[in-house]
Amino acid sequence: MNKPKMALEKGVPSSSRVLMLLGQLERMNGEAMLSDAEVSRQITSKILHLIQTQEKTRKELTTKGSGGMEVILASLENTRDLQTILNILCILNELLSVGGGRRIGVCVSKGGTGVLLQLLISSSKETPPSEELMMHVHTLLAKIGPKDRKFGVKARLTGALNVTVNLLKQNVNNNKLLLPCLQVLRVYSANSVNAVSLGKSGVVELMFKVIGPYSKKNTSVMKVALDTLGALLKSKMNARRAVERAQVSALLAIYQDWHRNDTRHRHTLIRKSILGCLKNVTNSKLGRKAFTDADGMRILYHTSTECLPVRTLDSLVNTSSLIMRKCFPKNRLPLPTIKSSYQYALPHVPAGGPVAQLYNQPPGVDDVVDESDDNEDMELDTENDTENEEDDKDKAENDDIETDIAKLRPRLTQTRPLDELRVYERFFLELSEDFQGFDLTDSRAGIGVTPAPPLPKPPKPITVPAGGQAPPKGHLEAGLAASRLEKGEPHPLGPLELESIGLSRAPEKLLMGDSLSPAAQDHTPQGEAGATPRGLEPSDLSGSLSRLALEGGGGGALSGSGGGSEDGGAEQGVLEVPDTAAMLPLHDPELYIQMAKGTRSVPSYAEVAYPDYCGHLAPSTPEPILERAYGVQRAKIFQDIERLIHPNDILDKVVYDLDLQSCPVIDDGESLKFNSQFESGNLRKAVQVRKFEYDLILNSDINSNHYHQWFYFEVSSMQVGTTYRFNIINCEKANSQFNYGMQVLMYSVQEAIGGRPQWGRTGQDICYYKNHFSRSSIAAGGQKGKSYYTMTFTVTFQHKDDVCYFAYHYPYTYSTLKMHLQKLQEKCGDGVYLREDVLCETLGGNPCPMLTITAMPDSTSPTHLNQLRGRPVVFLTARVHPGETNASWVMKGTLEFLTGSSPLAQSLRACYLFKIIPMLNPDGVINGSHRCSLSGEDLNRQWQSPNLELHPTIYHAKGLLQYLNAIQRAPLVFCDYHGHSRKKNVFMYGCSIKETVWQTNINAPSCELHEDLGYRTLPKLLSQLAPAFSMSSCSFVVERSKEATARVVVWRELGVQRSYTMESTLCGCDQGKYKGMQIGTRELEEMGAQLCVALLRLHRLTSPLELHTHMHTHTHTHLLEVENELIETQRCSVTTSPTTYVLAEDEPVLEEVDYSADSDTDQDLQDPTEPLSDSELNDKDPLS
């Protein structure tokens, strides 16, 4: 017998019987197959038999290069004999039933889709068409359709779409043919154009004839029909058609029937498919209305509740939850306006930007509920997702990278003439000081140097309480301001003239509220130590522990949540002040009160929060990241849905409201008491929704209608041992670290009195998810994300008559900064040159402090003076965003290290001249804002063109940098401290042309990408030194949206190569020593100290320093000039305090710069420095 031609040509052995048969079939293709149908039947029948009985035969036909698939498809295309066609269809079915997608892909690549569609068209013209042939063709099309990306288009263009629809209509009761037709229709419907066409052909109505109530028969048909219907309902036109025909209620009835009868959960997939149809039909506004009108919320709520105990039904519960959340009626926040409760009149409103848009909005526009048809279906399933998935999404969607080489290249621009910049000479006295008036033999001669006079400030408007309303009762200073306003008198612009607050100490047992008998309390004379404020029962003792009232005229008094003395402070309350001076050397309660009296706020705060007064003692070890129990988010969402299902169970009682004159509103003993009217406080409204559940609304930044993230408020009148749920309902970000183990901070006054004055991580059942509150797109400034999010947590209080404070992160107020700066001067190390200047006054009239820190010269000789004046400048700033309080704690660590007495600190001061602005946005910090200043703008987006009146701190900070640049003293390092709410660890953002270009598709010649590689050195050193620092999280890409930030402007306009933003996590770490731990103030202060150590090493790596002209002219070779010894020949401990991490200093080995952001820093940096144990700490003053 002759060898098959195809086998010879393809090089496949001819001994195989199936290949021989295929060769015969190939020779018959054409007219021979038409004339000799019997032979073709026999050959195809034998091939089918071999395939059915031998797996080896299947492999031979689909092996690469065999050519078997082409012969079979060609024979199918050429034959007209029905039996031969059926045999070939069975052969294809056997081949494609096993082997996965590879064999189907081979069939598609050989033109199998077109051959089958043409066969379907030609067979449909016969009368009647062969039922068996139609069944086989549709079965094969259902298999290959999902693997052919153009399948839907091919089906529509060839007319196969209509053939299948007509066949389906004629065989609705013929289950044998119905199933394969539905399977193909499901694939057709994946194409949106096909879905619309099928809807017009009545297929949606047809599907409702196929699906029906619970039945054990034909479950496969039911499942495929539901999947097809679900695909069709993705089209809004089809969804509208289903709504108009009342088919939403039909779907709900069908779902209820299957839920009720499928007691053994054998048909979960069918139930999920029904929910899939409901999910798609409710993507439109009409669908959501039809769903709620059909009582869909109650139906899904009850069915889901019954499914909760069965873990295998989670998919049903999650889909039901998504549908209910989507269909929950959208409401506006229960506020008169989403603008801030506080108002501040600006000197002028900028022509463009968010503030102008806010002022130009018509009245009431922010109260409009958005009725658009945007279903926002692409929401995060944060129940089971991971952080890495979110990071991947961010990276994939990052189209913000700057691609203009001209904009990327740093350009020195001197926008202000030198004569104008000479006004900043006053802040550089050390560069011209001859030190003749200093006794250099006195080690503290340079501490507290007379500061320069502050810069002149343009006139500012009068600050008044919001809306001209009188503030709440008991707030004396606020009341005075309101009375002056009513009389037409100007609000005082000077510091509050308040007398010192008198404090008396009480026995600790009394203050704990559990030791003295009622009789003993009754006989305690009023006004003496141990007396409670008049009007407070012993059970209300917590009110006397909560906060201090700052009063004008007369002695100070304690102000409780429930009221206070009626005679203006004639009687004093009792406040136990824990003796923490030894543990908190930078904290002094009485000094804090004095600082707070000079702090100006828009609401004219008259109270001081106890945590700020008493101080915070960092725990000895970090607290672990919280592991969230499974299903917590789902349970919380169902509790929210219950509000709509059982509205009679909801109290909806307002217990705190800044927009009302009286606050708190209700004091009936059945509700918690809230307060946020103290420095940095933020809580606008509290609504009791259930007996132990409260909805909380945060205040917007002043002159803004958003930025809701920072919170700081007081709670009292709680029941011991009772679990309370708190819901912050107007968060704005799409996701949060609260979904990944971050907890809120709580401070217990009773714990503080007991000797544990500290903020601690607390809260269980914490999660973050989208809620049913929204704002209009107009009020949102055109933003897509119009829905708000809920951050919820539960707390069980442990102490009777306690007062507790909750905060987003460890609070650090402006008054705290002023207190710390004064204490730093008192505790400064020897040989320190420390001067505190006032950079300028803020919009709110608060001084913005600026520090100069360096080492005193050894003598007044020209050599020593020139050495001081020649020191490179390091410029540090922090707290431009008020809500990022961790930046202030990092800055505190830096300042205490710099002013310390350790050998490393002394060496560091001798190496650099430090210019530090520890708080760029005092007004935002004071008034409890999260992002903005009083101008309603993000100050870190104003560095390109700051306005003297609206952004004075940025204007003058940039002026200082421009002056340094003008006198050829541009900083060696600029670093702006920030906090990051969506990432873990501490990391840096820098600026690099190369790394930015490499992240894009633009082509640039290598000469244009030439740059010094030294910008990576400081982050690399930090990754070696600081356990919380992550090099893999650093980025040196310049983005368009960050062009007006401090980091990019200082790099681009001033040529500072090492210009950084240092981001510290608000949550914790996922690598290194602190992996799995939430970050605390100890770790943050340690980070500030480690930056100092890294700067010292950087100095050694960049010596001898070539002073800058217009740009840094260092090359990579300069970085390799390393001295043999860094500080001493022996290891020298880095010691600041017990709250600061302690390192041993040794010589680092420089690595080749690796541009990969994912580089392994442990491999890149050799000989890493290990931390010393606690026993190796030097005996130094501790940090507070």
mmCIF file of C-alpha atoms in Angstrom, residues 404-564:
data_model
loop_
_atom_site.group_PDB
_atom_site.id
_atom_site.type_symbol
_atom_site.label_atom_id
_atom_site.label_comp_id
_atom_site.label_asym_id
_atom_site.label_seq_id
_atom_site.Cartn_x
_atom_site.Cartn_y
_atom_site.Cartn_z
ATOM 1 C CA ASP A 404 8.726 65.608 28.799
ATOM 2 C CA ILE A 405 12.537 65.510 29.010
ATOM 3 C CA ALA A 406 12.672 69.304 29.094
ATOM 4 C CA LYS A 407 10.523 69.352 32.226
ATOM 5 C CA LEU A 408 12.486 66.538 33.798
ATOM 6 C CA ARG A 409 15.849 68.192 33.395
ATOM 7 C CA PRO A 410 16.598 70.388 36.446
ATOM 8 C CA ARG A 411 16.738 74.053 35.557
ATOM 9 C CA LEU A 412 18.036 76.771 37.825
ATOM 10 C CA THR A 413 15.547 79.607 37.898
ATOM 11 C CA GLN A 414 16.062 82.658 40.070
ATOM 12 C CA THR A 415 12.537 84.057 40.047
ATOM 13 C CA ARG A 416 13.279 86.656 42.739
ATOM 14 C CA PRO A 417 16.192 89.131 42.549
ATOM 15 C CA LEU A 418 18.943 88.900 45.115
ATOM 16 C CA ASP A 419 18.117 92.342 46.524
ATOM 17 C CA GLU A 420 14.636 91.092 47.358
ATOM 18 C CA LEU A 421 16.031 87.884 48.838
ATOM 19 C CA ARG A 422 18.375 89.752 51.178
ATOM 20 C CA VAL A 423 15.487 90.002 53.627
ATOM 21 C CA TYR A 424 16.356 86.400 54.545
ATOM 22 C CA GLU A 425 19.854 87.306 55.704
ATOM 23 C CA ARG A 426 18.408 87.703 59.184
ATOM 24 C CA PHE A 427 17.936 83.923 59.341
ATOM 25 C CA PHE A 428 21.628 83.249 58.652
ATOM 26 C CA LEU A 429 23.308 85.196 61.429
ATOM 27 C CA GLU A 430 25.798 82.366 61.932
ATOM 28 C CA LEU A 431 27.268 83.077 58.479
ATOM 29 C CA SER A 432 28.222 86.617 59.479
ATOM 30 C CA GLU A 433 28.571 86.327 63.271
ATOM 31 C CA ASP A 434 32.111 86.882 64.577
ATOM 32 C CA PHE A 435 31.207 85.280 67.955
ATOM 33 C CA GLN A 436 33.197 87.976 69.781
ATOM 34 C CA GLY A 437 30.408 88.372 72.304
ATOM 35 C CA PHE A 438 30.311 84.664 73.093
ATOM 36 C CA ASP A 439 32.207 82.976 75.873
ATOM 37 C CA LEU A 440 33.344 79.949 73.900
ATOM 38 C CA THR A 441 34.675 78.366 77.064
ATOM 39 C CA ASP A 442 31.042 78.053 78.162
ATOM 40 C CA SER A 443 29.717 74.822 76.640
ATOM 41 C CA ARG A 444 26.189 76.270 76.482
ATOM 42 C CA ALA A 445 27.087 79.638 74.979
ATOM 43 C CA GLY A 446 25.306 78.946 71.689
ATOM 44 C CA ILE A 447 21.990 77.754 73.133
ATOM 45 C CA GLY A 448 19.063 80.124 72.854
ATOM 46 C CA VAL A 449 20.835 82.666 70.655
ATOM 47 C CA THR A 450 18.763 85.810 70.249
ATOM 48 C CA PRO A 451 16.510 85.143 67.277
ATOM 49 C CA ALA A 452 16.055 87.381 64.308
ATOM 50 C CA PRO A 453 12.904 89.504 64.172
ATOM 51 C CA PRO A 454 10.087 87.830 62.218
ATOM 52 C CA LEU A 455 9.363 88.775 58.662
ATOM 53 C CA PRO A 456 6.623 91.342 58.132
ATOM 54 C CA LYS A 457 3.204 89.879 57.491
ATOM 55 C CA PRO A 458 0.504 91.298 55.230
ATOM 56 C CA PRO A 459 -2.751 92.362 56.915
ATOM 57 C CA LYS A 460 -5.056 89.505 57.719
ATOM 58 C CA PRO A 461 -8.825 89.332 58.189
ATOM 59 C CA ILE A 462 -10.630 88.927 61.457
ATOM 60 C CA THR A 463 -11.137 85.361 62.589
ATOM 61 C CA VAL A 464 -14.643 84.546 63.820
ATOM 62 C CA PRO A 465 -16.500 81.363 64.759
ATOM 63 C CA ALA A 466 -18.422 79.590 62.011
ATOM 64 C CA GLY A 467 -21.431 81.407 60.685
ATOM 65 C CA GLY A 468 -21.161 84.104 63.326
ATOM 66 C CA GLN A 469 -22.892 81.786 65.807
ATOM 67 C CA ALA A 470 -22.049 81.673 69.465
ATOM 68 C CA PRO A 471 -20.031 78.616 70.367
ATOM 69 C CA PRO A 472 -21.273 75.998 72.847
ATOM 70 C CA LYS A 473 -21.857 76.748 76.499
ATOM 71 C CA GLY A 474 -18.957 76.630 78.855
ATOM 72 C CA HIS A 475 -16.407 77.723 76.266
ATOM 73 C CA LEU A 476 -15.636 81.071 77.794
ATOM 74 C CA GLU A 477 -13.093 82.326 75.313
ATOM 75 C CA ALA A 478 -15.312 81.382 72.402
ATOM 76 C CA GLY A 479 -18.233 83.115 74.106
ATOM 77 C CA LEU A 480 -16.223 86.296 74.512
ATOM 78 C CA ALA A 481 -15.347 86.205 70.840
ATOM 79 C CA ALA A 482 -18.979 85.812 69.894
ATOM 80 C CA SER A 483 -20.100 88.656 72.160
ATOM 81 C CA ARG A 484 -17.485 90.957 70.650
ATOM 82 C CA LEU A 485 -18.753 90.019 67.220
ATOM 83 C CA GLU A 486 -22.325 90.858 68.136
ATOM 84 C CA LYS A 487 -21.227 94.274 69.449
ATOM 85 C CA GLY A 488 -19.264 94.962 66.320
ATOM 86 C CA GLU A 489 -15.962 94.866 68.184
ATOM 87 C CA PRO A 490 -12.981 93.369 66.395
ATOM 88 C CA HIS A 491 -11.750 89.956 67.433
ATOM 89 C CA PRO A 492 -8.498 90.264 69.403
ATOM 90 C CA LEU A 493 -5.507 89.370 67.281
ATOM 91 C CA GLY A 494 -2.987 89.245 70.098
ATOM 92 C CA PRO A 495 -2.284 86.213 72.259
ATOM 93 C CA LEU A 496 -4.980 85.274 74.734
ATOM 94 C CA GLU A 497 -4.302 87.059 78.023
ATOM 95 C CA LEU A 498 -5.145 84.155 80.311
ATOM 96 C CA GLU A 499 -4.008 83.716 83.860
ATOM 97 C CA SER A 500 -2.341 80.533 84.919
ATOM 98 C CA ILE A 501 -4.582 77.635 85.704
ATOM 99 C CA GLY A 502 -4.592 76.601 89.330
ATOM 100 C CA LEU A 503 -4.174 72.883 89.842
ATOM 101 C CA SER A 504 -4.735 70.931 93.015
ATOM 102 C CA ARG A 505 -3.769 67.347 93.520
ATOM 103 C CA ALA A 506 -6.137 64.718 94.878
ATOM 104 C CA PRO A 507 -5.416 61.304 96.311
ATOM 105 C CA GLU A 508 -5.085 58.791 93.538
ATOM 106 C CA LYS A 509 -7.743 56.563 95.109
ATOM 107 C CA LEU A 510 -10.300 59.334 94.874
ATOM 108 C CA LEU A 511 -9.396 59.995 91.284
ATOM 109 C CA MET A 512 -9.833 56.345 90.421
ATOM 110 C CA GLY A 513 -13.369 56.752 91.708
ATOM 111 C CA ASP A 514 -13.547 53.516 93.702
ATOM 112 C CA SER A 515 -12.104 53.970 97.156
ATOM 113 C CA LEU A 516 -13.691 56.784 99.144
ATOM 114 C CA SER A 517 -17.088 56.225 100.654
ATOM 115 C CA PRO A 518 -20.002 58.503 99.737
ATOM 116 C CA ALA A 519 -19.917 59.912 103.234
ATOM 117 C CA ALA A 520 -16.291 60.839 102.918
ATOM 118 C CA GLN A 521 -17.032 62.495 99.633
ATOM 119 C CA ASP A 522 -19.966 64.409 101.063
ATOM 120 C CA HIS A 523 -17.758 65.856 103.831
ATOM 121 C CA THR A 524 -14.999 66.972 101.517
ATOM 122 C CA PRO A 525 -14.985 70.796 101.571
ATOM 123 C CA GLN A 526 -15.593 72.402 98.232
ATOM 124 C CA GLY A 527 -12.694 74.298 96.769
ATOM 125 C CA GLU A 528 -10.150 72.197 98.597
ATOM 126 C CA ALA A 529 -8.026 69.392 97.276
ATOM 127 C CA GLY A 530 -10.257 66.448 96.585
ATOM 128 C CA ALA A 531 -13.387 68.438 95.729
ATOM 129 C CA THR A 532 -15.218 67.838 92.513
ATOM 130 C CA PRO A 533 -16.553 70.745 90.471
ATOM 131 C CA ARG A 534 -19.913 72.028 91.648
ATOM 132 C CA GLY A 535 -22.773 70.314 89.914
ATOM 133 C CA LEU A 536 -20.866 67.058 89.398
ATOM 134 C CA GLU A 537 -21.849 63.967 91.289
ATOM 135 C CA PRO A 538 -19.177 61.412 92.170
ATOM 136 C CA SER A 539 -20.396 59.314 89.261
ATOM 137 C CA ASP A 540 -19.625 62.263 86.990
ATOM 138 C CA LEU A 541 -16.061 62.463 88.178
ATOM 139 C CA SER A 542 -14.887 61.575 84.712
ATOM 140 C CA GLY A 543 -15.921 65.024 83.617
ATOM 141 C CA SER A 544 -13.331 66.591 85.858
ATOM 142 C CA LEU A 545 -10.588 64.456 84.370
ATOM 143 C CA SER A 546 -11.260 65.108 80.746
ATOM 144 C CA ARG A 547 -9.755 68.431 79.826
ATOM 145 C CA LEU A 548 -8.670 71.797 81.120
ATOM 146 C CA ALA A 549 -10.619 74.942 80.391
ATOM 147 C CA LEU A 550 -8.579 77.990 79.454
ATOM 148 C CA GLU A 551 -10.336 80.914 81.071
ATOM 149 C CA GLY A 552 -9.776 84.623 80.884
ATOM 150 C CA GLY A 553 -9.989 86.561 84.109
ATOM 151 C CA GLY A 554 -9.832 84.628 87.341
ATOM 152 C CA GLY A 555 -8.462 81.214 88.035
ATOM 153 C CA GLY A 556 -8.646 78.321 85.722
ATOM 154 C CA ALA A 557 -11.098 75.489 86.162
ATOM 155 C CA LEU A 558 -11.744 72.031 84.913
ATOM 156 C CA SER A 559 -14.427 71.616 82.309
ATOM 157 C CA GLY A 560 -16.241 68.280 82.164
ATOM 158 C CA SER A 561 -18.366 66.811 79.446
ATOM 159 C CA GLY A 562 -21.516 67.411 81.357
ATOM 160 C CA GLY A 563 -20.908 71.010 82.342
ATOM 161 C CA GLY A 564 -18.957 72.845 84.970
#
